[in-house]
PDB file of C-alpha atoms in Angstrom:
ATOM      1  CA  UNK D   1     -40.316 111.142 -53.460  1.00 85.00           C
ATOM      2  CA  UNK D   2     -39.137 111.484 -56.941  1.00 88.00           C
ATOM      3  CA  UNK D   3     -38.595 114.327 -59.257  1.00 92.00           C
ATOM      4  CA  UNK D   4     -38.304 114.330 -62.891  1.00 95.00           C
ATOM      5  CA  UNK D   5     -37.860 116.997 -65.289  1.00 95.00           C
ATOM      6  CA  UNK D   6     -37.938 116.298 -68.868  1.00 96.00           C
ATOM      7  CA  UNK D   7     -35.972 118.762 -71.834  1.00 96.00           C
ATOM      8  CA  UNK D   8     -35.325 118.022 -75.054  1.00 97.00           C
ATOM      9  CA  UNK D   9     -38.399 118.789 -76.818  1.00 96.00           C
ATOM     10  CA  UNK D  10     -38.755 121.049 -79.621  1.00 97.00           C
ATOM     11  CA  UNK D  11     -39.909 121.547 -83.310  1.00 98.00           C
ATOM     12  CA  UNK D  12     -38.535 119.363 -86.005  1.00 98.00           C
ATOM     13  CA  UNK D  13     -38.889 118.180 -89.372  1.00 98.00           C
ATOM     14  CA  UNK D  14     -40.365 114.700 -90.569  1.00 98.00           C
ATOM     15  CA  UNK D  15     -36.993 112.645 -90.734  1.00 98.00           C
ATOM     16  CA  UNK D  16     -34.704 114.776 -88.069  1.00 98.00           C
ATOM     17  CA  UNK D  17     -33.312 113.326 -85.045  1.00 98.00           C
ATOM     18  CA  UNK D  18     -33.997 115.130 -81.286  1.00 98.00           C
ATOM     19  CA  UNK D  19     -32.740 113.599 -77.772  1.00 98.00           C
ATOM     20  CA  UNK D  20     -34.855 114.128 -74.879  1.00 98.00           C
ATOM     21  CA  UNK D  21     -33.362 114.189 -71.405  1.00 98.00           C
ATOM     22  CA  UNK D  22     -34.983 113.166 -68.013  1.00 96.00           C
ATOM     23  CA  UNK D  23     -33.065 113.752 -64.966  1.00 95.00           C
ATOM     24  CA  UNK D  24     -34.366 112.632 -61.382  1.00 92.00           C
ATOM     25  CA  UNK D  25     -33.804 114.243 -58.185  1.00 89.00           C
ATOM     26  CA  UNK D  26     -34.623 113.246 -54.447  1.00 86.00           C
ATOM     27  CA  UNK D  27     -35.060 109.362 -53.188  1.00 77.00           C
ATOM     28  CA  UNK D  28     -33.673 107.845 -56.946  1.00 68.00           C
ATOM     29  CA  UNK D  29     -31.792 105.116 -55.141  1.00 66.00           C
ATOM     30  CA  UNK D  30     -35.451 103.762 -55.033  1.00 65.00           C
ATOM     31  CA  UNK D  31     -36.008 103.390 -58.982  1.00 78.00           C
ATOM     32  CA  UNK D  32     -36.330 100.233 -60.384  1.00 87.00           C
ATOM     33  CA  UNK D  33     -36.484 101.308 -64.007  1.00 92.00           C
ATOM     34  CA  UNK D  34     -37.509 104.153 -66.124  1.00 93.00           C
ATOM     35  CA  UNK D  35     -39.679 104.813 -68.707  1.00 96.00           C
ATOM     36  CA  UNK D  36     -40.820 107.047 -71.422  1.00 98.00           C
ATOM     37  CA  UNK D  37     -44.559 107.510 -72.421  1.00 98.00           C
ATOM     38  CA  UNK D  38     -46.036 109.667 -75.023  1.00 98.00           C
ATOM     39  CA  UNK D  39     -49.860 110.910 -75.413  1.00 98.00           C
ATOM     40  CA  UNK D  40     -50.786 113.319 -78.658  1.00 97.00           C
ATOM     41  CA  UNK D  41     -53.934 115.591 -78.396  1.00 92.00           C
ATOM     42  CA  UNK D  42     -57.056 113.756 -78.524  1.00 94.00           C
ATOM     43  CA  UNK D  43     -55.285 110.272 -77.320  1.00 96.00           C
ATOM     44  CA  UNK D  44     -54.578 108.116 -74.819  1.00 96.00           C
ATOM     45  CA  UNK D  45     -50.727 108.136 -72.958  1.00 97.00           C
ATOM     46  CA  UNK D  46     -49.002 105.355 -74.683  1.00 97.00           C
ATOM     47  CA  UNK D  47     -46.042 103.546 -74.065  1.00 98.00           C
ATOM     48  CA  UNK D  48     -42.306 104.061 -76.018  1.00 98.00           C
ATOM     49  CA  UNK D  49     -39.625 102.742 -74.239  1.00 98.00           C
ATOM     50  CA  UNK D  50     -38.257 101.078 -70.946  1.00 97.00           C
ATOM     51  CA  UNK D  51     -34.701 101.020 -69.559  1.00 95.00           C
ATOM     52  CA  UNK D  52     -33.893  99.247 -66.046  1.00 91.00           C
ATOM     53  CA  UNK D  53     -31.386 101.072 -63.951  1.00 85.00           C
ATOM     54  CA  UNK D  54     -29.606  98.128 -63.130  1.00 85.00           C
ATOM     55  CA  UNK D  55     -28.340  95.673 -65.889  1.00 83.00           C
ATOM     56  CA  UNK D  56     -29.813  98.759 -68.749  1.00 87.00           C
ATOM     57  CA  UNK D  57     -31.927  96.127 -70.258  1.00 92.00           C
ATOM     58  CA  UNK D  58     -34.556  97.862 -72.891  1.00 96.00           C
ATOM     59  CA  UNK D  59     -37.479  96.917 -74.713  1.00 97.00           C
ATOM     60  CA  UNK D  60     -39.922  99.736 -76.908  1.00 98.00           C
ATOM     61  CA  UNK D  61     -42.997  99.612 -78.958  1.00 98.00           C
ATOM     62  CA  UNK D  62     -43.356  98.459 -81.605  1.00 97.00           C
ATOM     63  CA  UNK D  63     -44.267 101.587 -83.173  1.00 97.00           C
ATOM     64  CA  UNK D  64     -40.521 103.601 -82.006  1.00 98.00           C
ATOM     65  CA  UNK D  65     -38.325 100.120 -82.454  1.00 98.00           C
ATOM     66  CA  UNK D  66     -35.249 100.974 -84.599  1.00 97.00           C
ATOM     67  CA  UNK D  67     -35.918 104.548 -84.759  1.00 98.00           C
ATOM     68  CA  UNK D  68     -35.684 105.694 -81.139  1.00 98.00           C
ATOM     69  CA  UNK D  69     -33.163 104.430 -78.173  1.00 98.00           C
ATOM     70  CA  UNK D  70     -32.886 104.669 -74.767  1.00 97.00           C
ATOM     71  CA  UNK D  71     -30.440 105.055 -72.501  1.00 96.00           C
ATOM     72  CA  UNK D  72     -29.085 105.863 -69.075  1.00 93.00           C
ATOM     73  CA  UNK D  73     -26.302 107.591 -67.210  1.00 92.00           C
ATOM     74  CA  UNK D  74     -26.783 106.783 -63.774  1.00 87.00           C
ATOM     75  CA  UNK D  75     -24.100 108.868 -62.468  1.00 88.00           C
ATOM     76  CA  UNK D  76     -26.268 111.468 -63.907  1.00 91.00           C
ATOM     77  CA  UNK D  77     -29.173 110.268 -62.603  1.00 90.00           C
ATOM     78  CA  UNK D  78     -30.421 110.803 -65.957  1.00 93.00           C
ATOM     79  CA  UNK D  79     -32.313 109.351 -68.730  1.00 95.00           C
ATOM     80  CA  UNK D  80     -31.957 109.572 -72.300  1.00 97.00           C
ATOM     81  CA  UNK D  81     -34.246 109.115 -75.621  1.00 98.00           C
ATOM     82  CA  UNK D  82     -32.855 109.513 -78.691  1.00 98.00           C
ATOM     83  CA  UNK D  83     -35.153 109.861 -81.638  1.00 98.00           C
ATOM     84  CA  UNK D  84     -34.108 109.492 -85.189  1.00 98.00           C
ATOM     85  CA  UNK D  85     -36.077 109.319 -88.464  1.00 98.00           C
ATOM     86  CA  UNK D  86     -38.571 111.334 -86.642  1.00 98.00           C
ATOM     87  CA  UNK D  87     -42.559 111.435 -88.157  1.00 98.00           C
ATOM     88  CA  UNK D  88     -45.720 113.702 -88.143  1.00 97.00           C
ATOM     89  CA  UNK D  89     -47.316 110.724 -85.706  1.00 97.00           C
ATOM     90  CA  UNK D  90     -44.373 110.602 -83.326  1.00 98.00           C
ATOM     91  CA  UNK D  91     -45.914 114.506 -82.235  1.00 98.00           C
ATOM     92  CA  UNK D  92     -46.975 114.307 -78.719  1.00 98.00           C
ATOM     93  CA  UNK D  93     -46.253 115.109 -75.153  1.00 98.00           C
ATOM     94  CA  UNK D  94     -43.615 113.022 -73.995  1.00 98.00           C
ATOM     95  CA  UNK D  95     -43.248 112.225 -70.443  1.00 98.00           C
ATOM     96  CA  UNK D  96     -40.735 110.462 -68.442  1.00 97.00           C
ATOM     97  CA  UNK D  97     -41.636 108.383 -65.764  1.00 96.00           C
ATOM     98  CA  UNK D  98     -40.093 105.820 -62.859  1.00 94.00           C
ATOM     99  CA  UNK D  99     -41.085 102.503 -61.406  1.00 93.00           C
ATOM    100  CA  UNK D 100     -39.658 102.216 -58.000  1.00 89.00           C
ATOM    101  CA  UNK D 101     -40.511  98.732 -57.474  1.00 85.00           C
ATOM    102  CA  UNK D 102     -40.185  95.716 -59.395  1.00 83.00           C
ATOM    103  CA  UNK D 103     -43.681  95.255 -61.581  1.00 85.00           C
ATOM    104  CA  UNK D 104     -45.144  92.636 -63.705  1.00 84.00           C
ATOM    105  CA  UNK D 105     -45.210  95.192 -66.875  1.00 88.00           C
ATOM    106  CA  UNK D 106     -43.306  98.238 -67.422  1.00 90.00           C
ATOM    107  CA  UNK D 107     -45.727  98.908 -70.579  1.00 92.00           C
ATOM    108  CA  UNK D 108     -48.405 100.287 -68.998  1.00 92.00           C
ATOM    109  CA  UNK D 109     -48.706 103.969 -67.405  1.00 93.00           C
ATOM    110  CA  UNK D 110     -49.622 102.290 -63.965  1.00 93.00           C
ATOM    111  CA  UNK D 111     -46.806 100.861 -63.549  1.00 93.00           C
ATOM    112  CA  UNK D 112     -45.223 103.632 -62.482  1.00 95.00           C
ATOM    113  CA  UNK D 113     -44.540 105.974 -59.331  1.00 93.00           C
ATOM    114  CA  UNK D 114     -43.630 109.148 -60.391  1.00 94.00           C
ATOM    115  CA  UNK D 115     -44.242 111.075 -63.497  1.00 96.00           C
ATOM    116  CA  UNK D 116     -42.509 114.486 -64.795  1.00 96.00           C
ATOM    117  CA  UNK D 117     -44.423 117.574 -66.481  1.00 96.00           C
ATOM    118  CA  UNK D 118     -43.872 116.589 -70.147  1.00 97.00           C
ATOM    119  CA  UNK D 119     -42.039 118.047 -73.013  1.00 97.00           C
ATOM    120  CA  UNK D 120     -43.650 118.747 -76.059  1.00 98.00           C
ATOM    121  CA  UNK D 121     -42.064 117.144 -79.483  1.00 98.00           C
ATOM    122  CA  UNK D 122     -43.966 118.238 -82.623  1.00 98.00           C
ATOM    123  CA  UNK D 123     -42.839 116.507 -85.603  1.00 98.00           C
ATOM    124  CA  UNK D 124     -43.618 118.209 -89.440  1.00 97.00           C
ATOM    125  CA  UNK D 125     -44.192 117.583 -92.455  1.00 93.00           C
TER     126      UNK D 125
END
């Protein structure tokens, strides 16, 4: 098992910057990568970012590329999204979640194990 608990979120306005956290608890030495996921009201979850534990390779969507960044401290156990240049459509739920196993995709929500509870990030304009 896997815990994740997300912080971070919060009210900000169209062009500010937040960083959300995700820190994971219990069998981590079992994650293969982490990822971040996003789903607004009314949508489906979609995809932002990937990070692998090992090696910290990255990749995001298209929509977040250059404006968000991921990042890890594995000490910590933690990982990081940074979000800059912030818009009204980045407002959503974001979630943090873990693959413990190597996958053919790391874009899709079914690609991973655990999931945490979500933190909300509502973006004005």
């Amino acid at each position: 098992q896997v815990q994740l608990v997300e912080s971070g979120g919060g009210l900000v306005q169209a062009g500010g910057s937040l960083r959300l956290s995700c820190a994971a608890s219990g069998r981590t030495f079992r994650s293969y990568a982490m990822g971040w996921f996003r789903q607004a009201p009314g949508k489906e979850r979609e995809f932002v970012a990937t990070i692998r534990w090992s090696g910290g390779s990255t990749y995001y969507a298209d929509s977040v590329k250059g404006r968000f960044t991921i990042s890890r401290d594995n000490a910590k156990n933690t990982v990081y999204l940074q979000m800059n240049s912030l818009k009204p459509e980045d407002t959503a739920v974001y979630f943090c979640a873990v693959q413990t196993n190597i996958r053919s995709t790391a874009v899709i929500s079914g690609a991973y194990d655990y999931w945490g509870q979500g933190t909300q990030v509502t973006v004005s304009s």
